[in-house]
Structures are given as structure tokens and as C-alpha cells.
Short mmCIF file of C-alpha atoms and ligand atoms in Angstrom, two decimals:
data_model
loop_
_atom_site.label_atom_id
_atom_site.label_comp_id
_atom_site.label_asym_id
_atom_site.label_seq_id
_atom_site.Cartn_x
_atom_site.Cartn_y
_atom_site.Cartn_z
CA UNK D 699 -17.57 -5.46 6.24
CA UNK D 700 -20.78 -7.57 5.26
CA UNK D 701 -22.96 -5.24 6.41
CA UNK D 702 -21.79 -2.99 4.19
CA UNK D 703 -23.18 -5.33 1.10
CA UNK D 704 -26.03 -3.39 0.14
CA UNK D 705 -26.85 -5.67 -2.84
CA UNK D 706 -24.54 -8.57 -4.75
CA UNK D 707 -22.18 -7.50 -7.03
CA UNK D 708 -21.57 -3.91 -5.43
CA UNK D 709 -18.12 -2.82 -5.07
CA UNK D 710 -18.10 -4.71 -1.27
CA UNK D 711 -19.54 -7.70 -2.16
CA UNK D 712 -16.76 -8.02 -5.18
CA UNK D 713 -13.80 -7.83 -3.07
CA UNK D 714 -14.95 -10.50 -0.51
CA UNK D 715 -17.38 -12.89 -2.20
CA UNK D 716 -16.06 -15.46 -4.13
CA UNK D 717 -16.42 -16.00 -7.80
CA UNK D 718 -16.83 -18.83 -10.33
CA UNK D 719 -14.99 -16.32 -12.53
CA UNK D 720 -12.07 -17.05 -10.19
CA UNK D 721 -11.88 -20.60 -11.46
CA UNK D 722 -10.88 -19.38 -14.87
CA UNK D 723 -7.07 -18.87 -14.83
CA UNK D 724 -5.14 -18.70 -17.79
CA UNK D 725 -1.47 -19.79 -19.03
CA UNK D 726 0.84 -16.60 -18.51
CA UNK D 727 -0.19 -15.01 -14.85
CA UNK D 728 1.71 -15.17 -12.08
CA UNK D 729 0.91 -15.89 -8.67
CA UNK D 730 3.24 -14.28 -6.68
CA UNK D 731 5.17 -11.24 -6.91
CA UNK D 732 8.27 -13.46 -6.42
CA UNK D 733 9.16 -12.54 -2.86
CA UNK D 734 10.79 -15.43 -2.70
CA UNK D 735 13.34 -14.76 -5.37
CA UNK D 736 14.06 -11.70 -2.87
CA UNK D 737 14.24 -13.59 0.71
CA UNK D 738 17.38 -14.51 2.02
CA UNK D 739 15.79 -15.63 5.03
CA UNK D 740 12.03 -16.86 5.86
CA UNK D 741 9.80 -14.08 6.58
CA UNK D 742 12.42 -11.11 4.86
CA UNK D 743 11.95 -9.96 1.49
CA UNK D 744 14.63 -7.43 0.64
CA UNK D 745 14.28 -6.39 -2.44
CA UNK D 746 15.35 -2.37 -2.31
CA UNK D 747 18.51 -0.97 -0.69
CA UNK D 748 17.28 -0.01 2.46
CA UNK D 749 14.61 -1.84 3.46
CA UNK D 750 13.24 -4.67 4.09
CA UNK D 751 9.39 -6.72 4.48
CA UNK D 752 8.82 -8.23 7.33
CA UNK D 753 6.32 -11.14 7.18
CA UNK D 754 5.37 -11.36 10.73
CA UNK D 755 1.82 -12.83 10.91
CA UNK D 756 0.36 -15.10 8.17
CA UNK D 757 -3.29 -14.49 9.49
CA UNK D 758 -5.53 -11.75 7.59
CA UNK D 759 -8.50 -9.95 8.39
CA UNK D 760 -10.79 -10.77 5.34
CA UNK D 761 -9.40 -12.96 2.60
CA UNK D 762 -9.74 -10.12 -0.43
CA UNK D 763 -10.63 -12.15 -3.52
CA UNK D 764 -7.39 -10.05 -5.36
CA UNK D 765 -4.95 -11.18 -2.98
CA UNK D 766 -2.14 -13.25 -3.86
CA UNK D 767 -2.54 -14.53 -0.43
CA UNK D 768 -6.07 -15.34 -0.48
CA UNK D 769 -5.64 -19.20 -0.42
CA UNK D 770 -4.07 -19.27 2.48
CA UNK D 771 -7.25 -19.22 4.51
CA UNK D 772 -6.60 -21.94 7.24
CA UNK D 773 -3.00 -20.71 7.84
CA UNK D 774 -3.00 -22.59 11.26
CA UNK D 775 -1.44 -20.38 13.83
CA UNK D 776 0.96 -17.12 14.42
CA UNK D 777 4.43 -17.86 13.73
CA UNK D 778 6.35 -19.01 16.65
CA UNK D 779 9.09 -15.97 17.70
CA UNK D 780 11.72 -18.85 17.49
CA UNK D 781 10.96 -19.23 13.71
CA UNK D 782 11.10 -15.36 13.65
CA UNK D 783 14.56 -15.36 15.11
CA UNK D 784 16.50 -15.67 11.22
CA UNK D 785 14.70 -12.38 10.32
CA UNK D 786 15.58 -10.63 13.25
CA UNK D 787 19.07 -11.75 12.76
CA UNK D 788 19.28 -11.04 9.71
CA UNK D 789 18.04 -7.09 10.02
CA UNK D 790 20.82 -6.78 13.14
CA UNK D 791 23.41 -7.84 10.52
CA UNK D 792 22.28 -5.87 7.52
CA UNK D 793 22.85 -2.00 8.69
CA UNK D 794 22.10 -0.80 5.68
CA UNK D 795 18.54 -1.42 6.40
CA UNK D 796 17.17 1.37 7.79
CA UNK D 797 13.33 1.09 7.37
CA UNK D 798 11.27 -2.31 8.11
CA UNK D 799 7.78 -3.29 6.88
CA UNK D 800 6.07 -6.05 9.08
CA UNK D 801 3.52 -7.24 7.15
CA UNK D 802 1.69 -10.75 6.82
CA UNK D 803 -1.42 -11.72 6.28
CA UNK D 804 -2.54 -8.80 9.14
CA UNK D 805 0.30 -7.56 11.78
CA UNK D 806 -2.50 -6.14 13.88
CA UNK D 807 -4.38 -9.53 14.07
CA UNK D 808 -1.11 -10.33 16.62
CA UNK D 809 -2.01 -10.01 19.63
CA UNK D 810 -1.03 -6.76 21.53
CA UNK D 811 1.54 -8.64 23.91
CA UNK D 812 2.81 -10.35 20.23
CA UNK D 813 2.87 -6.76 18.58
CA UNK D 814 5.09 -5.23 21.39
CA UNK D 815 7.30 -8.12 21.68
CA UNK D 816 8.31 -7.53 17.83
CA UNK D 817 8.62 -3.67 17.79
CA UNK D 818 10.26 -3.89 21.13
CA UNK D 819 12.98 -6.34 19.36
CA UNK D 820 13.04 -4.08 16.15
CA UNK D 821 13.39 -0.92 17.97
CA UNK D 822 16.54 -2.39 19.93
CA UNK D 823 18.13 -2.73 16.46
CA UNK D 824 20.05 0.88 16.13
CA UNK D 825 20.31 0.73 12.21
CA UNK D 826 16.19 1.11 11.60
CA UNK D 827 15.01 4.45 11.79
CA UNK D 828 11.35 3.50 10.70
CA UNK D 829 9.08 1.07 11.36
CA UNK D 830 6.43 0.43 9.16
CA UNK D 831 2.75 -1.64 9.51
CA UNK D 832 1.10 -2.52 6.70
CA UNK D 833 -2.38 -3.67 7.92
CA UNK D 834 -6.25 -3.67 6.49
CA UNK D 835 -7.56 -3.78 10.09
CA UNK D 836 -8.90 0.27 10.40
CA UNK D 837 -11.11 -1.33 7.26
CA UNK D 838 -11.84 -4.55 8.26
CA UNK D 839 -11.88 -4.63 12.02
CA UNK D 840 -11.38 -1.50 13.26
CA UNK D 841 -12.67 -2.47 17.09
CA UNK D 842 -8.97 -4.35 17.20
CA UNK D 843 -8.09 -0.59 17.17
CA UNK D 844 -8.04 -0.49 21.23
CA UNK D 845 -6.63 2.44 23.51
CA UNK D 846 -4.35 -0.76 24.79
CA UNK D 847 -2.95 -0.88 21.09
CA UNK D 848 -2.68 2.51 20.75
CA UNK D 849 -0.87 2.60 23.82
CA UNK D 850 2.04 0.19 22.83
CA UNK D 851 2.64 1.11 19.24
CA UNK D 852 2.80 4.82 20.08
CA UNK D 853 6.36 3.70 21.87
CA UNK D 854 7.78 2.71 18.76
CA UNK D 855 7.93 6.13 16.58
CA UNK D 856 9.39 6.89 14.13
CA UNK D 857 6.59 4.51 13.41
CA UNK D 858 4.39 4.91 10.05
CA UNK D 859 0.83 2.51 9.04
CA UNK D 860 -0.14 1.93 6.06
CA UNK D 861 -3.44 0.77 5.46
CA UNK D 862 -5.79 0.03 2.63
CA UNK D 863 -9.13 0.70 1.30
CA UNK D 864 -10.57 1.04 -1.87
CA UNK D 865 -13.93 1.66 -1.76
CA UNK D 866 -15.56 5.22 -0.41
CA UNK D 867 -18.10 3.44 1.35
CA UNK D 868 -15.18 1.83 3.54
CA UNK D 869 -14.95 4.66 5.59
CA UNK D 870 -17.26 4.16 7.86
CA UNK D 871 -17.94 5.64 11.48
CA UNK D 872 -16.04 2.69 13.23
CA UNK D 873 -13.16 3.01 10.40
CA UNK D 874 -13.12 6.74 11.00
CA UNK D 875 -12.37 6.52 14.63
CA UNK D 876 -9.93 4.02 14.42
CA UNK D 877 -8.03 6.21 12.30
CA UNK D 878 -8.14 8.78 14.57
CA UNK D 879 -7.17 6.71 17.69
CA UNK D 880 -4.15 5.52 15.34
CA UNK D 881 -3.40 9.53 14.29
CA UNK D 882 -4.04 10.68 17.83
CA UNK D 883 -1.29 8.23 18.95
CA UNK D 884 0.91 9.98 16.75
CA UNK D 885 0.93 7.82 14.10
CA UNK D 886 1.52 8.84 10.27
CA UNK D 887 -1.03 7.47 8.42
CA UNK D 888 -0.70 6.07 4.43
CA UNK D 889 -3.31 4.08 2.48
CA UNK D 890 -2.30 1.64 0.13
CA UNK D 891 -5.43 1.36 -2.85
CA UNK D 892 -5.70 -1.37 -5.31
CA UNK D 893 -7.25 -0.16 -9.08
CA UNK D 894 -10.32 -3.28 -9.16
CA UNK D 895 -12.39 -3.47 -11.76
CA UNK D 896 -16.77 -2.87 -10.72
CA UNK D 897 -14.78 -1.45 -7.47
CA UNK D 898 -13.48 1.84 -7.81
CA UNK D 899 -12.01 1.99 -11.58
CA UNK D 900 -13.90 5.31 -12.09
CA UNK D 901 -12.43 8.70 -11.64
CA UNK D 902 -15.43 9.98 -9.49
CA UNK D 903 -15.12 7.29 -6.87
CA UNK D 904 -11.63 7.29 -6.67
CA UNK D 905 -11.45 11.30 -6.03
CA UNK D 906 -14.40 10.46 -3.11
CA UNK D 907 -11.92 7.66 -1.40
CA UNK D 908 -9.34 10.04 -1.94
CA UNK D 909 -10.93 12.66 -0.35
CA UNK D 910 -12.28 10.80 2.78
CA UNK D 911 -8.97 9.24 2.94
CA UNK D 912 -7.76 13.19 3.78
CA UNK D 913 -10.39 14.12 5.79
CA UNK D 914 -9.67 11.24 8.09
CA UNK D 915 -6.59 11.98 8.52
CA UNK D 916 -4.93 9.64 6.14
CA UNK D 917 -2.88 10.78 3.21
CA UNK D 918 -3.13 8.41 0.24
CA UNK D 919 0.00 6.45 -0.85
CA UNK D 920 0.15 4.51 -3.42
CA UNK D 921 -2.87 3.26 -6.25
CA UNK D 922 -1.85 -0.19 -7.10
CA UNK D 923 -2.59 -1.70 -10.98
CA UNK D 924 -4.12 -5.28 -9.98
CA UNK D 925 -1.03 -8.04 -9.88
CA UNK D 926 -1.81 -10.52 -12.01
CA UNK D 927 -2.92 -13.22 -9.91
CA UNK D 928 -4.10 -16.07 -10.91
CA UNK D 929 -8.03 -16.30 -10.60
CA UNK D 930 -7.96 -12.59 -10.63
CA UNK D 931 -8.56 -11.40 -13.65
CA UNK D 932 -11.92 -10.26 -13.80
CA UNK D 933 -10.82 -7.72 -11.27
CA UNK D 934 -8.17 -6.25 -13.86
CA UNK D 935 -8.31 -2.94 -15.78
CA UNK D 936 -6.56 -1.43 -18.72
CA UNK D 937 -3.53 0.67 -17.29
CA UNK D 938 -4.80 3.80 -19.25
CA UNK D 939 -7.97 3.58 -16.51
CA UNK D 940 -5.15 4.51 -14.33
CA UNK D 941 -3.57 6.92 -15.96
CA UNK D 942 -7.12 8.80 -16.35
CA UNK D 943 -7.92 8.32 -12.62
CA UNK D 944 -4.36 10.18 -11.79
CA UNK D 945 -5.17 12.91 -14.06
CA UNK D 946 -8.41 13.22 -13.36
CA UNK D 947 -7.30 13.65 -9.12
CA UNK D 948 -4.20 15.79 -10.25
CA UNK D 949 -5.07 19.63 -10.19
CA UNK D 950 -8.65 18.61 -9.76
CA UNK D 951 -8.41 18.41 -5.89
CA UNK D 952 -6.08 18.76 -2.46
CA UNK D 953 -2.42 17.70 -3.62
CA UNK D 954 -2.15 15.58 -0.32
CA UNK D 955 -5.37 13.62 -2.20
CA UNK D 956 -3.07 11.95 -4.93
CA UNK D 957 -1.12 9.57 -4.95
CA UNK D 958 1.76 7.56 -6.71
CA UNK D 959 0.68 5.15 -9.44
CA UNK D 960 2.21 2.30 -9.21
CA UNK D 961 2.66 -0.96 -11.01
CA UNK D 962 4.40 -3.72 -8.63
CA UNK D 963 6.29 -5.46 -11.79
CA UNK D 964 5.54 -9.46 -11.78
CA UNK D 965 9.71 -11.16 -11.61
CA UNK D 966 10.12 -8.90 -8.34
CA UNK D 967 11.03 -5.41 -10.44
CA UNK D 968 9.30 -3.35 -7.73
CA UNK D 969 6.58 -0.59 -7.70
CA UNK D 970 7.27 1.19 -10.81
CA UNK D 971 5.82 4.99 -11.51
CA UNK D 972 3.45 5.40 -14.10
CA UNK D 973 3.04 9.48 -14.36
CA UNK D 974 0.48 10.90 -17.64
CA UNK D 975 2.14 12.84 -20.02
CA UNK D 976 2.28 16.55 -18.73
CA UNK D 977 5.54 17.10 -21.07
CA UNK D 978 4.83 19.03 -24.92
CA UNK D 979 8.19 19.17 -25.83
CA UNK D 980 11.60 19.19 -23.90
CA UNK D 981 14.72 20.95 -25.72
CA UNK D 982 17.94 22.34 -24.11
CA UNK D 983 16.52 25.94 -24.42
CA UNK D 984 12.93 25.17 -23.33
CA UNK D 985 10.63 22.64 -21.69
CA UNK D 986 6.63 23.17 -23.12
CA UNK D 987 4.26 21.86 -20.59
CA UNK D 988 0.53 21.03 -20.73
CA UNK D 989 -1.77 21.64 -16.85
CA UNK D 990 -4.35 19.61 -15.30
CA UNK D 991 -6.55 21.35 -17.37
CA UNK D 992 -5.16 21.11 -20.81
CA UNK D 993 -3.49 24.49 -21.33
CA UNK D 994 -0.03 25.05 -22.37
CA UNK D 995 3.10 26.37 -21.21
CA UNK D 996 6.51 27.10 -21.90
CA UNK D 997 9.55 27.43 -19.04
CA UNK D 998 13.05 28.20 -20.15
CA UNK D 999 15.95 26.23 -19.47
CA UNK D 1000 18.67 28.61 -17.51
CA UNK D 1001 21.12 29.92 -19.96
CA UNK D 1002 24.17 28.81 -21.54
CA UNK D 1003 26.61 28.85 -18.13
CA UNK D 1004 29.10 31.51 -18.76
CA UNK D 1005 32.69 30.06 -18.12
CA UNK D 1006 34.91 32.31 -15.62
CA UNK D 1007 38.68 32.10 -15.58
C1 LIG R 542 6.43 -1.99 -1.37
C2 LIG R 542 7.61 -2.68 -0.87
C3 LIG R 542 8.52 -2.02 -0.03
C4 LIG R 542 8.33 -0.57 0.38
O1 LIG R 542 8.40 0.27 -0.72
P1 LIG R 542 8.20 1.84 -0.54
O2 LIG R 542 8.12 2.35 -1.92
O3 LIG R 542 9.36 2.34 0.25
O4 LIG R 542 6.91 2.02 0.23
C5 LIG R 542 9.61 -2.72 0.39
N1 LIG R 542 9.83 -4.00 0.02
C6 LIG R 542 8.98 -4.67 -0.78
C7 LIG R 542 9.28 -6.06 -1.18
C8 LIG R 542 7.84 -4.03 -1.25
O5 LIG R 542 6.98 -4.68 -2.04
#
């Protein structure tokens, strides 16, 4: 990624130099997104019906500056499988969890005999249709992307990665390929993009990561408002900035180029929707509707049902 620092203070330099501006934290934010509240067992957050995170490597790539998990830098070593063993047992007893996220710190900076040990486990566990990986490696290191990698995760599908970038300039040739060793292996691909001030909080550069995103084979997931970590504030926008990024991608280009906005809500409410307003008016006899591009319409609500017999 340094290389890609063309000068300080560009968007690549903010999300991996550190700040004096990070030393200012105020009363009020929240560090965490309280996983713990939701972990019946080390490692598992389950905080939705069906499915469950996974925390299955506490080492990261880069230590982004926005992370709640950026002070962890020094996090010894991998986890030891035996202190894995709760989690496992605890997704084999919970059938109602169908879909797992392993996620860490970076589940691709395992090693690939780790990374098949764990999906082989998970996959033996009839209940979980999906596997998920959340990682920032086809950004950060996308040489860990090997045909050897490739190789093993492609015998876990239904498997899905999720990855993250948030600058256009992240897309680079190496990224690019990884990608497409990861899509060629049959992999669904989803990016994950946090909304960071001086970074990409500016509807032209978001439509351009959007856009690569797409063309390299990667459909975008989810646009993040900035938790409100401590030491992270100078990173945070207004939520309208959101709102005119979303509507400002919406209509404008390829459907498969937007995605949700989300807010993840501090006290462990989850990733809530934030939508602009496309809705006029709504009435039992009408709904009045306003386009991407401002113009109005009206669709009628089916009539009054006619009662037979
Ligand atoms: C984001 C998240 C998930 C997955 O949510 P989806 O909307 O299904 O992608 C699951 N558990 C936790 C704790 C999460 O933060």
C-alpha cells in the first residue's frame, strides 16, 4: 500500500499513517461495537438470527487508523485451534445458524494449512449453508492471493468474500488479479467500504470505486458511516454526505454499482439502512414517487378488494 502514497495527506496516506489528531478523543464515543455484549463464547459474536462472526485470526494486514481494532498491533500469535474449540462447539449446537463469518484481524493472514483446517471443520457442520471471509488482503496483500489458496477455499462453496476498499486508487494491477484468481475459483465476491472523511466522502470518487469494484468482478456491499471510535473522529462525516453519495450512485450508474448504506448502531443494534427519500406522498389510493433525477410520479394502489361470497 505505501507505494501508493503519492504525497502526505492523500486519501492512502490517511488511512494508514498515524495522526496526532488521533490523540484527541472525547467523552461520549465508543470503542467497540459491543461484540462482546453479543458473544456467548470467545471468538462468536451472534448477534442476528442466523448467523454468526467468527473471530478466527487476531492478526491484520495493515492496522487502518479507523479500526476499532487498530491497537491491537502486537497481537502475539494465531489463536491456538484448542482455544477455537468453544466456537466450533458452539456453531454444532446452534442449528439455527446457517451462515458463518470468520473474521479477525485478517482470516487470510492464516496460513493456508490453518485456513483449510477451519473451513474443513465448518463445512463438516450440516446446519451452515454459507461460509463467509471477511478479509482486506486483495487490498493490502494481494500476493497472499496464491493458486495454493485458491485451490483450498474453492472446496468450501457455498463460500462468499467480502473484502474492503475505499479508495479508487486501491485497485491496482496486483489487487485486480487477485480478485480474479478469487472469482475464477468460483468465489462470490462483496466489498465492504467505509464513508472516511479526505478519503472518499465525495460522490465522484465513490461512483469511480464503485465502478472498478464492478469491473473487477466485485459487486459492492455495504458503505459503512465511520463507528465512532475513539481517536477517530477526524475521519467522520455528516450522515447526509451519505445519503448524497447513495443518491448520487442510484440511477446515475450500473445497479450492481450501489450498495446498502449502512450505519452499524454503537450498543450492538446492527447495520441499520439508511435509504434517501424517493417517497412524495403515500395514501391508500396512491403512492407519489420522485426518480434519481428529480421527476415525479404517481402509481396506484390496487383497488378496493371486492369481497366474493
Ligand atoms: C455484519 C455482521 C453480520 C453479517 O451481516 P449481513 O448483513 O448478513 O452481512 C453478522 N454478525 C455481525 C455481528 C455483524 O456485524
Amino acid at each position: 500500500m505505501v507505494d501508493l502514497i503519492k504525497s502526505p495527506g492523500d486519501p492512502i496516506w490517511l488511512q494508514y499513517v498515524p495522526t496526532v489528531q488521533e490523540l484527541d478523543v472525547h467523552d461520549g464515543l465508543v470503542d467497540s461495537l459491543d461484540e462482546d455484549a453479543n458473544s456467548p463464547v470467545p471468538n462468536i459474536t451472534h448477534r442476528y438470527p442466523d448467523r454468526a462472526l467468527f473471530l478466527v485470526s487476531p492478526v491484520c494486514a495493515a492496522y487502518c487508523r479507523f479500526c476499532t481494532r487498530r491497537r491491537k498491533v502486537g497481537d502475539p500469535e494465531k489463536i491456538p485451534l484448542a482455544l477455537l474449540e468453544s466456537a466450533f462447539r458452539y456453531l454444532e449446537e446452534h442449528h439455527e445458524i446457517r451462515d458463518v463469518i470468520m473474521s479477525g484481524g485478517d482470516p487470510l493472514l492464516l496460513s493456508d494449512r490453518r485456513i483449510d483446517d477451519i473451513c474443513r471443520r465448518l463445512r463438516a457442520i450440516p446446519h451452515l449453508e454459507v461460509l463467509r471471509i471477511g478479509s482486506r488482503v486483495p487490498c493490502h496483500l494481494p500476493e497472499r492471493v496464491t493458486p495454493e489458496l485458491c485451490a483450498i477455499l474453492k472446496q468450501y462453496h457455498p463460500l462468499y468474500i467480502n473484502t474492503h476498499f475505499n479508495h479508487p486508487d486501491e485497485l491496482t494491477p496486483a489487487a485486480v488479479r487477485a480478485l480474479g484468481m478469487l472469482a475464477d475459483a468460483g468465489i462470490p465476491l462483496g466489498c465492504q467500504t467505509v464513508l472516511l472523511k479526505g478519503v472518499n466522502d465525495d460522490p465522484e470518487v465513490m461512483k469511480l470505486l464503485m465502478q472498478r469494484l464492478l469491473a473487477a468482478r466485485v459487486r459492492p456491499y455495504y458503505i459503512y458511516m465511520c463507528d465512532q471510535v475513539a481517536g477517530a473522529e477526524h475521519f467522520r462525516t455528516t450522515v447526509e454526505k451519505g445519503l448524497e453519495i447513495i443518491k448520487a450512485l442510484r440511477g446515475w450508474t450500473s445497479g450492481l454499482a450501489v450498495p446498502h448504506f449502512v450505519i452499524d448502531a454503537p450498543g450492538g443494534g446492527g447495520k441499520i439502512p439508511l435509504l434517501p427519500e424517493y417517497v412524495v406522498k403515500l395514501t391508500d389510493k396512491e403512492i407519489i414517487l420522485r426518480n434519481y433525477a428529480g421527476k415525479t410520479y404517481r402509481y396506484s394502489q390496487p383497488l378496493e378488494p371486492i369481497l366474493v361470497g
